[in-house]
Short mmCIF file of C-alpha atoms in Angstrom, two decimals:
data_model
loop_
_atom_site.label_atom_id
_atom_site.label_comp_id
_atom_site.label_asym_id
_atom_site.label_seq_id
_atom_site.Cartn_x
_atom_site.Cartn_y
_atom_site.Cartn_z
CA MET L 1 0.28 0.00 -0.03
CA LYS L 2 1.10 3.85 -0.68
CA ASN L 3 1.93 5.49 2.61
CA ILE L 4 -1.40 7.66 3.05
CA LEU L 5 0.63 11.24 4.50
CA GLU L 6 1.95 11.61 1.01
CA ALA L 7 -1.58 11.29 -0.26
CA PRO L 8 -2.93 14.50 -2.03
CA PHE L 9 -5.51 15.15 -0.76
CA MET L 10 -3.78 14.04 2.36
CA VAL L 11 -1.15 16.34 2.55
CA GLU L 12 -3.80 19.89 1.57
CA MET L 13 -6.24 19.49 3.89
CA VAL L 14 -2.74 18.70 6.92
CA ARG L 15 -1.51 22.16 5.10
CA THR L 16 -5.13 23.49 5.66
CA LEU L 17 -5.47 23.30 8.54
CA THR L 18 -2.42 24.18 9.58
CA GLU L 19 -3.37 27.43 7.50
CA MET L 20 -6.51 27.97 9.35
CA TYR L 21 -4.86 28.09 12.99
CA ARG L 22 -2.20 30.25 11.74
CA HIS L 23 -5.28 32.27 10.47
CA GLY L 24 -6.31 32.47 14.27
CA TRP L 25 -9.58 30.77 13.51
CA ASP L 26 -9.96 27.56 15.23
CA GLU L 27 -8.67 28.37 19.32
CA ARG L 28 -7.50 25.57 21.31
CA ASN L 29 -9.99 22.51 20.00
CA GLY L 30 -13.35 24.64 18.50
CA GLY L 31 -13.47 24.15 13.89
CA ASN L 32 -13.57 20.83 12.58
CA VAL L 33 -13.68 20.03 8.60
CA SER L 34 -14.92 17.11 6.05
CA LEU L 35 -13.69 16.04 2.99
CA MET L 36 -15.58 13.56 0.72
CA LEU L 37 -13.23 11.49 -1.16
CA SER L 38 -13.97 9.32 -4.44
CA ALA L 39 -13.38 5.09 -4.54
CA GLU L 40 -10.44 6.32 -6.25
CA GLN L 41 -8.67 8.72 -4.98
CA VAL L 42 -8.93 6.15 -1.78
CA GLU L 43 -7.71 3.07 -3.56
CA GLY L 44 -3.94 2.57 -3.31
CA TYR L 45 -4.51 4.06 0.21
CA LEU L 46 -6.27 2.12 2.25
CA GLU L 47 -7.61 -1.16 2.67
CA PRO L 48 -11.38 -1.21 1.65
CA ASP L 49 -12.75 -4.29 3.62
CA ARG L 50 -10.20 -3.21 6.89
CA VAL L 51 -12.27 -1.50 8.84
CA LEU L 52 -11.14 -1.22 12.59
CA ARG L 53 -14.18 -0.14 13.93
CA THR L 54 -18.13 0.95 13.33
CA LEU L 55 -18.90 4.94 15.09
CA PRO L 56 -22.87 5.72 15.31
CA THR L 57 -23.74 9.52 13.82
CA GLY L 58 -26.42 10.02 15.48
CA PHE L 59 -27.78 11.21 12.25
CA SER L 60 -29.99 8.75 9.27
CA ALA L 61 -28.29 10.33 5.95
CA PRO L 62 -28.80 7.62 3.39
CA SER L 63 -28.20 9.64 0.45
CA LEU L 64 -24.80 9.63 1.58
CA ALA L 65 -24.21 5.24 1.76
CA GLY L 66 -21.01 4.07 0.60
CA LYS L 67 -19.17 8.16 0.38
CA TYR L 68 -15.92 8.98 1.99
CA PHE L 69 -15.11 11.05 4.70
CA LEU L 70 -11.61 12.79 5.96
CA VAL L 71 -12.92 14.51 8.86
CA THR L 72 -10.77 16.22 11.61
CA GLY L 73 -11.14 15.06 15.05
CA THR L 74 -13.28 15.19 18.64
CA GLY L 75 -11.64 17.25 20.54
CA LYS L 76 -8.27 18.25 18.89
CA TYR L 77 -5.72 21.41 18.01
CA PHE L 78 -5.27 22.18 14.88
CA LYS L 79 -1.80 22.77 15.29
CA ASN L 80 -1.42 19.74 16.33
CA VAL L 81 -2.64 18.08 13.05
CA GLN L 82 0.60 18.57 11.15
CA TYR L 83 2.24 16.32 13.73
CA ASP L 84 0.24 13.95 14.49
CA PRO L 85 -2.13 13.45 11.33
CA ALA L 86 -3.32 9.82 12.77
CA ALA L 87 -4.47 10.72 15.92
CA ASN L 88 -6.20 13.80 14.52
CA LEU L 89 -7.43 12.76 11.45
CA GLY L 90 -10.11 9.87 9.58
CA ILE L 91 -11.63 8.41 7.15
CA VAL L 92 -14.55 6.88 7.42
CA ARG L 93 -17.16 5.22 4.94
CA ILE L 94 -20.75 5.98 5.77
CA THR L 95 -21.70 2.60 6.05
CA GLU L 96 -25.49 1.86 4.16
CA ASP L 97 -28.00 2.30 6.66
CA GLY L 98 -26.54 6.29 6.82
CA GLU L 99 -26.44 5.24 10.59
CA HIS L 100 -23.40 4.31 11.38
CA ALA L 101 -19.58 5.26 9.96
CA ASP L 102 -17.30 2.44 9.61
CA LEU L 103 -13.30 4.38 10.71
CA LEU L 104 -10.78 3.01 7.53
CA TRP L 105 -7.33 5.05 8.74
CA GLY L 106 -7.01 7.91 11.60
CA TYR L 107 -8.42 8.49 15.01
CA THR L 108 -5.59 6.07 16.14
CA ASP L 109 -5.55 7.73 20.47
CA GLY L 110 -9.49 5.68 20.81
CA GLY L 111 -11.18 9.53 19.25
CA GLN L 112 -13.18 9.58 17.28
CA PHE L 113 -14.95 12.17 14.32
CA THR L 114 -15.77 15.60 15.29
CA SER L 115 -19.35 15.79 17.22
CA GLU L 116 -20.73 18.30 15.05
CA PHE L 117 -20.41 15.15 12.14
CA PRO L 118 -23.43 15.37 12.17
CA ALA L 119 -24.18 18.72 10.51
CA HIS L 120 -21.52 18.64 9.05
CA MET L 121 -23.41 14.89 6.83
CA MET L 122 -26.27 17.11 6.77
CA SER L 123 -24.51 20.12 5.03
CA HIS L 124 -22.65 17.54 2.43
CA VAL L 125 -26.00 16.73 1.34
CA ALA L 126 -28.12 20.25 0.57
CA ARG L 127 -24.14 21.21 -1.10
CA LEU L 128 -24.52 18.49 -3.70
CA LYS L 129 -27.85 18.98 -4.14
CA ALA L 130 -27.43 22.76 -4.93
CA ASP L 131 -23.52 21.67 -6.67
CA PRO L 132 -22.19 18.15 -7.39
CA GLU L 133 -19.32 19.25 -7.29
CA ASN L 134 -19.23 20.61 -3.65
CA ARG L 135 -16.89 18.83 -1.66
CA VAL L 136 -15.70 20.22 1.03
CA ILE L 137 -17.59 21.45 4.75
CA MET L 138 -15.44 23.81 6.84
CA HIS L 139 -16.14 24.86 9.83
CA CYS L 140 -14.42 27.36 12.16
CA HIS L 141 -13.71 30.45 14.64
CA PRO L 142 -13.31 34.19 12.84
CA ALA L 143 -13.31 37.05 15.37
CA ASN L 144 -14.23 39.47 12.49
CA ILE L 145 -16.96 37.66 11.41
CA LEU L 146 -18.06 36.86 15.41
CA ALA L 147 -17.60 40.10 16.55
CA MET L 148 -19.52 41.78 13.39
CA THR L 149 -22.79 39.97 14.90
CA TYR L 150 -22.77 41.71 18.06
CA VAL L 151 -23.19 45.34 16.06
CA HIS L 152 -24.98 44.58 12.84
CA THR L 153 -28.53 43.35 12.19
CA LEU L 154 -28.89 40.28 11.13
CA ASP L 155 -31.25 39.87 8.87
CA GLU L 156 -29.22 38.40 5.67
CA ARG L 157 -29.60 41.04 2.90
CA GLU L 158 -28.91 43.41 5.38
CA PHE L 159 -25.89 40.64 6.43
CA THR L 160 -24.72 40.51 2.51
CA ARG L 161 -25.01 43.91 1.35
CA THR L 162 -22.26 44.96 4.09
CA LEU L 163 -19.56 42.93 3.25
CA TRP L 164 -20.72 43.14 -0.83
CA GLN L 165 -19.61 46.98 0.41
CA MET L 166 -16.34 46.35 2.15
CA CYS L 167 -13.83 45.06 -0.57
CA THR L 168 -14.29 45.03 -4.17
CA GLU L 169 -13.77 40.96 -4.40
CA CYS L 170 -16.61 40.14 -1.96
CA ILE L 171 -19.38 40.06 -4.42
CA VAL L 172 -17.26 38.27 -7.08
CA VAL L 173 -16.35 35.58 -4.60
CA PHE L 174 -19.37 34.99 -2.69
CA PRO L 175 -22.36 36.41 -4.97
CA ASP L 176 -25.04 34.22 -3.22
CA GLY L 177 -24.24 35.80 -0.23
CA VAL L 178 -24.33 35.44 3.13
CA ASN L 179 -26.89 33.16 5.16
CA VAL L 180 -27.04 33.21 8.88
CA LEU L 181 -28.28 32.01 12.07
CA PRO L 182 -29.40 33.18 15.00
CA TRP L 183 -27.20 31.92 18.20
CA MET L 184 -27.70 27.98 18.99
CA LEU L 185 -26.53 24.85 21.18
CA CYS L 186 -23.95 23.38 18.94
CA GLY L 187 -23.77 19.87 18.12
CA THR L 188 -26.92 19.41 18.48
CA ASN L 189 -28.69 18.27 15.29
CA GLU L 190 -31.19 20.72 15.56
CA ILE L 191 -28.26 23.47 15.03
CA GLY L 192 -26.98 21.22 12.31
CA LEU L 193 -30.98 21.04 10.66
CA ALA L 194 -30.63 24.66 10.58
CA THR L 195 -27.82 24.98 9.00
CA ALA L 196 -28.54 22.16 6.02
CA GLU L 197 -31.26 24.71 5.34
CA LYS L 198 -29.70 27.32 4.28
CA MET L 199 -26.82 26.00 2.80
CA ASN L 200 -29.50 24.74 0.33
CA THR L 201 -29.46 28.98 -1.00
CA ALA L 202 -25.33 30.12 -0.36
CA ARG L 203 -22.11 28.53 0.58
CA VAL L 204 -21.27 30.57 3.52
CA VAL L 205 -23.87 30.56 7.19
CA VAL L 206 -22.93 32.44 9.41
CA TRP L 207 -23.04 31.28 13.90
CA ALA L 208 -23.89 34.83 15.12
CA GLN L 209 -21.48 34.87 18.40
CA HIS L 210 -19.81 31.64 17.77
CA GLY L 211 -18.00 30.94 14.00
CA ILE L 212 -18.88 30.57 10.76
CA TYR L 213 -19.27 27.72 7.77
CA GLY L 214 -18.23 27.17 4.05
CA ALA L 215 -18.34 25.22 1.31
CA GLY L 216 -16.54 24.33 -1.58
CA ARG L 217 -15.69 22.01 -3.94
CA ASP L 218 -11.84 21.69 -3.04
CA LEU L 219 -9.80 23.13 0.60
CA ASP L 220 -8.91 26.06 -1.26
CA GLU L 221 -11.89 26.77 -2.71
CA SER L 222 -14.15 26.12 0.59
CA PHE L 223 -10.45 28.98 2.93
CA GLY L 224 -10.77 31.51 -0.08
CA LEU L 225 -14.35 32.00 0.97
CA ILE L 226 -14.01 31.85 4.25
CA GLU L 227 -11.05 34.81 4.02
CA THR L 228 -12.76 36.09 1.82
CA VAL L 229 -15.69 36.90 4.66
CA GLU L 230 -14.06 37.54 7.39
CA LYS L 231 -11.49 40.12 5.11
CA GLY L 232 -14.65 42.21 5.20
CA ALA L 233 -16.56 41.73 8.17
CA GLU L 234 -12.17 43.14 9.25
CA ILE L 235 -12.76 46.48 6.93
CA TYR L 236 -15.91 46.85 8.55
CA MET L 237 -14.99 46.26 12.20
CA LYS L 238 -12.32 48.67 11.70
CA ILE L 239 -14.95 51.52 9.77
CA ALA L 240 -18.22 50.65 11.34
CA HIS L 241 -18.40 53.29 14.42
CA LEU L 242 -17.12 55.78 11.46
CA PRO L 243 -19.43 58.35 9.47
CA ARG L 244 -18.56 56.45 6.64
CA VAL L 245 -17.89 59.52 3.37
CA ASN L 246 -17.69 56.79 -0.03
CA THR L 247 -18.78 52.69 -0.36
CA ILE L 248 -19.65 50.77 -3.06
CA SER L 249 -21.93 51.15 -4.16
CA ASP L 250 -25.60 49.11 -5.90
CA GLU L 251 -24.13 50.81 -9.60
CA ALA L 252 -20.25 49.34 -8.64
CA LEU L 253 -22.13 46.03 -8.02
CA HIS L 254 -23.30 45.68 -10.69
CA GLN L 255 -21.22 46.97 -12.86
CA LEU L 256 -18.75 43.49 -11.11
CA GLU L 257 -21.40 41.56 -11.93
CA GLY L 258 -20.97 41.82 -15.62
CA ARG L 259 -17.06 42.08 -15.44
CA PHE L 260 -16.68 38.40 -13.82
CA ASN L 261 -19.92 37.04 -14.76
CA VAL L 262 -21.28 36.30 -11.83
CA LYS L 263 -25.38 37.27 -10.76
CA GLY L 264 -25.82 38.60 -7.50
CA ARG L 265 -28.58 37.07 -5.24
CA GLU L 266 -31.73 37.34 -6.75
CA GLY L 267 -33.05 41.05 -5.12
CA TYR L 268 -29.90 41.64 -2.76
CA LEU L 269 -29.19 44.52 -5.48
CA ASN L 270 -31.09 48.40 -5.86
#
């Protein structure tokens, strides 16, 4: 068998998690990431019939049966992933009943996937319906987007418009806008279901006073999506208390739509 630590998907996952920690998005054991893998990607790196353990997922998602996921572990610090990937990450395959996951690699210290694994799976189901190429769900705690939820209305149209006005790239990177949930108890199926519902219409869901969920076709796209949202929030937090002399107008946002062949969310621009 080939060395799984040299697999392109593993190298990229470790690099991404390390960068998330360096960005200050994932303090302590905050945050979690799941990457859907194809059977072709894991071929040669794993023995698919060698199941180490079978874990209950806490939900039922038969549409994901047979899917492979590389997932961060519960209670794990992102800063440690680069030094011991096998203890901090795991590869699981959803069983035919959609209610369990076979562990094929990782969690060598006896751990298991993140407590928000059900929320991830629910969001994967939602995003696959919206975009069959979606592969990543990424959750983290960027400081500025959290701060913004304390001082800005949580109305999704207004929240999105404010972010679009902060940085020219924002409407280009997330033309579908940002959906927002009020504070909810984390680690529950309730917040997972609410997040998945929001994922039907946008790749970004902000959890007020908590963090952000981002989805994408690969790790770079998902990371860059959150990075851009967080940059918009950072600029807003720097100027929110100041009189705004200039802004990016709706006319300018329409020009960006034409220049970059994107379409802002229906009804969000005047």
